XYZ file of C-alpha atoms in Angstrom:
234
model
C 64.355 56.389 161.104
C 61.354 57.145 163.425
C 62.749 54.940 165.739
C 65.624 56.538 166.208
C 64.510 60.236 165.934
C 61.912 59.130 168.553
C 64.241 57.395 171.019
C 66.659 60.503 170.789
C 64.143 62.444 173.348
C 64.656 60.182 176.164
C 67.931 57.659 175.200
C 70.228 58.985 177.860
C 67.245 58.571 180.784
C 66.762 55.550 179.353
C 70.079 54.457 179.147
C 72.342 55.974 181.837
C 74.840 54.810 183.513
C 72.916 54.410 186.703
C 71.347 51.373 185.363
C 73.810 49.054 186.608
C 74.140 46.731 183.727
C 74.721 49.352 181.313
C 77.450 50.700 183.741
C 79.202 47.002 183.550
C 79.317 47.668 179.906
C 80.558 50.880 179.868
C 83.208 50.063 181.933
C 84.250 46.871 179.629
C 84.040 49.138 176.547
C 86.081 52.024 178.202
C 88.563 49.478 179.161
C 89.304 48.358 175.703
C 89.213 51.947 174.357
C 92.239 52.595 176.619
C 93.729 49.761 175.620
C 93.412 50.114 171.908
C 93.095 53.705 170.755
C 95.993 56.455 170.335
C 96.462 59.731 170.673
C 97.326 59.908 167.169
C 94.498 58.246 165.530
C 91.673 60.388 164.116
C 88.354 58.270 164.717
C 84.994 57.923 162.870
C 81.890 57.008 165.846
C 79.760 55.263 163.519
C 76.131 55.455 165.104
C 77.123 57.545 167.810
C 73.889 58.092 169.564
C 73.948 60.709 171.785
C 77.626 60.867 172.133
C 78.574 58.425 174.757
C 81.940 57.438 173.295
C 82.628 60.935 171.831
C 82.494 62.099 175.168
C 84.510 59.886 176.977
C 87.115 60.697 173.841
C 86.544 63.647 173.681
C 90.191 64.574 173.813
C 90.721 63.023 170.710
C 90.097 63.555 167.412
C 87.104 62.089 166.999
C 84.045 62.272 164.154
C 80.401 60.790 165.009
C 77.998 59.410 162.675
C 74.625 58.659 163.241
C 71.363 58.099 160.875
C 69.121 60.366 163.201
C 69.363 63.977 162.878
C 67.909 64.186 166.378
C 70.465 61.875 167.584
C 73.154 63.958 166.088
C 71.603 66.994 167.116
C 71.750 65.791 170.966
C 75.582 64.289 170.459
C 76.674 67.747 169.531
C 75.027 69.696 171.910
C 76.563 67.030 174.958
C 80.329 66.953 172.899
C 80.812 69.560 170.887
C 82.477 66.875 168.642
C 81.809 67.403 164.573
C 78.714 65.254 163.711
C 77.784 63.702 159.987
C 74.265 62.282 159.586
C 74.711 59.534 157.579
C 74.074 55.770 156.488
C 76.815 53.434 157.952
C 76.394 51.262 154.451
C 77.391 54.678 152.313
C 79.782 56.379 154.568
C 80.621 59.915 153.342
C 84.468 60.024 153.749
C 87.718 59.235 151.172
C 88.995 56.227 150.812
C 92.244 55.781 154.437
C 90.752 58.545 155.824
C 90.736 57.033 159.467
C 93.123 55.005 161.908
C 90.329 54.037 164.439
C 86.235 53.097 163.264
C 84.454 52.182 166.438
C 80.920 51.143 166.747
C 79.965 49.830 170.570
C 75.964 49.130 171.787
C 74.614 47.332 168.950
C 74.198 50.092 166.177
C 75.358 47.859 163.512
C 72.425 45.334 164.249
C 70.127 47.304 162.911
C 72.069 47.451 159.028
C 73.314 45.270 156.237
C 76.546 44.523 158.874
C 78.098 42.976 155.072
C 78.092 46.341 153.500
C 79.030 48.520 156.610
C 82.122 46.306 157.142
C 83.249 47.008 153.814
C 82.881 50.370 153.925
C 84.652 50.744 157.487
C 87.791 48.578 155.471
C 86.914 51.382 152.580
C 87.775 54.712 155.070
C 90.285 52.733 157.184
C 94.204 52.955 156.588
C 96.705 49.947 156.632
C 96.984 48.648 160.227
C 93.829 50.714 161.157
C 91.732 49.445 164.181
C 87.494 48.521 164.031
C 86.753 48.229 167.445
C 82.729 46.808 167.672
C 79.692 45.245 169.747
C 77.086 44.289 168.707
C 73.673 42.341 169.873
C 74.202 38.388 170.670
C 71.746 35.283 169.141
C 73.160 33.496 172.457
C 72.475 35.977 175.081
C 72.082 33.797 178.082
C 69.750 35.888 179.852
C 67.505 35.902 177.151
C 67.626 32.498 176.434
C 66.940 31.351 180.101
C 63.996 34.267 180.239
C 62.520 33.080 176.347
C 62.397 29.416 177.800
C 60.814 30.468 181.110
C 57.766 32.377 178.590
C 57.876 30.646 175.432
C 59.185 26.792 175.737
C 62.263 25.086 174.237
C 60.382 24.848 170.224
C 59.901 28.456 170.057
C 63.672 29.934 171.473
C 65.661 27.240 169.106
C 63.439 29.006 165.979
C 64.194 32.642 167.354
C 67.863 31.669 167.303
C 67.442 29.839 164.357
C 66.335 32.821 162.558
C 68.619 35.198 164.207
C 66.502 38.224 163.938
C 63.220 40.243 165.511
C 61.993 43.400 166.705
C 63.455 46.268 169.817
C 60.299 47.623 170.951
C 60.276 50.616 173.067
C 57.197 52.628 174.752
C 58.064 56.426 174.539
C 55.667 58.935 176.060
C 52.935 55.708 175.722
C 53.718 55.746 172.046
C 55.503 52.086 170.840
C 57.979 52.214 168.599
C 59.872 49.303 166.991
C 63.126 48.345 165.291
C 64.314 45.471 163.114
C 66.941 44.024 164.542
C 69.775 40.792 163.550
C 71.385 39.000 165.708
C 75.241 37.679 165.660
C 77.022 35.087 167.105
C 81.090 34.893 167.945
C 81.521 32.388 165.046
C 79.174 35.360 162.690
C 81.230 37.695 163.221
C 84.841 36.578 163.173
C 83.331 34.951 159.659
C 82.255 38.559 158.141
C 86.036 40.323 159.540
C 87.398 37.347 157.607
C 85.704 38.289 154.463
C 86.536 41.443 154.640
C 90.546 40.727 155.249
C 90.700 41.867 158.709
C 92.979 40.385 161.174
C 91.245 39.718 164.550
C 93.166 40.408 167.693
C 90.217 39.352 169.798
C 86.661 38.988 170.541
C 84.962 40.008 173.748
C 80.917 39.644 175.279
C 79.993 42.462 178.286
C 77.148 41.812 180.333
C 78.315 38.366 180.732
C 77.439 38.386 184.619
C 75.907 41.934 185.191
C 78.634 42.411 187.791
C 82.450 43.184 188.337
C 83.364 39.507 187.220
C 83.013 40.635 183.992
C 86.460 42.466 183.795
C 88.383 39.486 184.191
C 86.174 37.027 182.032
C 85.019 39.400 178.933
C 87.709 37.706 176.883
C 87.334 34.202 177.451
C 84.967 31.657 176.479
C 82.095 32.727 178.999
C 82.101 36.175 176.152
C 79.780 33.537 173.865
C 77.105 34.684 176.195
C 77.023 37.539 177.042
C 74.002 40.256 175.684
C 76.642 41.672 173.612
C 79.390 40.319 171.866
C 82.342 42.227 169.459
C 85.753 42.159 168.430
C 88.702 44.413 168.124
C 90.134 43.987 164.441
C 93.002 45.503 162.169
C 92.952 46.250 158.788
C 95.262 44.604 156.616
């Protein structure tokens, strides 16, 4: 919770569009959100941040989540959107209350992604739509940069083990996260579980540049930093 309440203070200077790779996820993100939500749909945000997604919906009818009071607090003030702070693995809502669940820029590596799946079935209706990203064990990037600094032994037991720490230095203070990592294969595995039908999976920040757009959905997505899927409920 620190973490998070900590991070709120500076997350959109730290995370802004202007930083060019977080702009070529944006864009991939925004691009399936156009494709796949409705008018119609009331949608649940769950770890919503600062509101990045509520306010690029934000003329829809749309509900964030988020753990962090702070992080809610900031979401609001930027949307104006109707925040809950909340536990994705114990969401607070009926059973079908939603037609759309999205959660994009790894929030749901950071919880127990078994019980937060079944709880986004739980609030979903028939045919509903869980739109997701989430942080990738075979991030290319990393892999070439954990080589480079730690040898070939060490990077096959971090991706062997599939998890570690964020650590971030706010205001000289470092603060850390635990964090899992998923592959493709992980992932289409847990919607499968759950009975969700999987229309496809996607990576961003395959290339860092505008050759992502035409390649997020093919088999290059395996590396990108993040990695997700758009699924309906059955």
């Amino acid at each position: 919770m620190e973490y998070y309440n900590t991070l709120a203070k500076d997350y959109d200077k730290i995370y802004k569009n202007k930083n060019k790779d977080i702009e070529y996820m944006r864009i991939i993100e925004q691009e399936i959100l156009n494709n796949e939500v409705k008018k119609n749909y009331l949608i649940l945000d769950i770890g919503c941040g600062t509101g990045e997604q509520l306010n690029y919906l934000r003329n829809y009818n749309i509900l964030g989540l988020d753990i962090s009071l702070e992080m809610a607090k900031k979401a609001k003030n930027k949307t104006g959107k109707f925040l809950f702070v909340g536990n994705a693995e114990y969401l607070p809502f009926k059973n079908k209350s939603f037609n759309c669940v999205i959660s994009l820029f790894g929030a749901l590596n950071h919880v127990q992604i078994n019980r937060v799946f079944k709880e986004v079935r739980r609030v979903l209706t028939k045919n509903g739509v869980f739109i997701f990203s989430i942080a990738n064990v075979y991030n290319l990037g990393w892999i070439i940069g954990s080589l480079k600094k730690r040898g070939l032994i060490k990077t096959k037991r971090a991706i062997k083990h599939k998890k570690g720490d964020i650590v971030k230095y706010i205001d000289g203070k470092k603060i850390r996260v635990n964090t899992k990592f998923y592959s493709i294969k992980d992932i289409e595995n847990i919607l499968k579980k759950y009975n969700f039908y999987i229309k496809y999976t996607f990576g961003t920040n395959i290339t860092n540049s505008p050759l992502d757009r035409i390649i997020y959905k093919t088999f290059l997505k395996n590396f990108g930093v993040y990695i997700g899927a758009v699924a309906i409920r059955k």
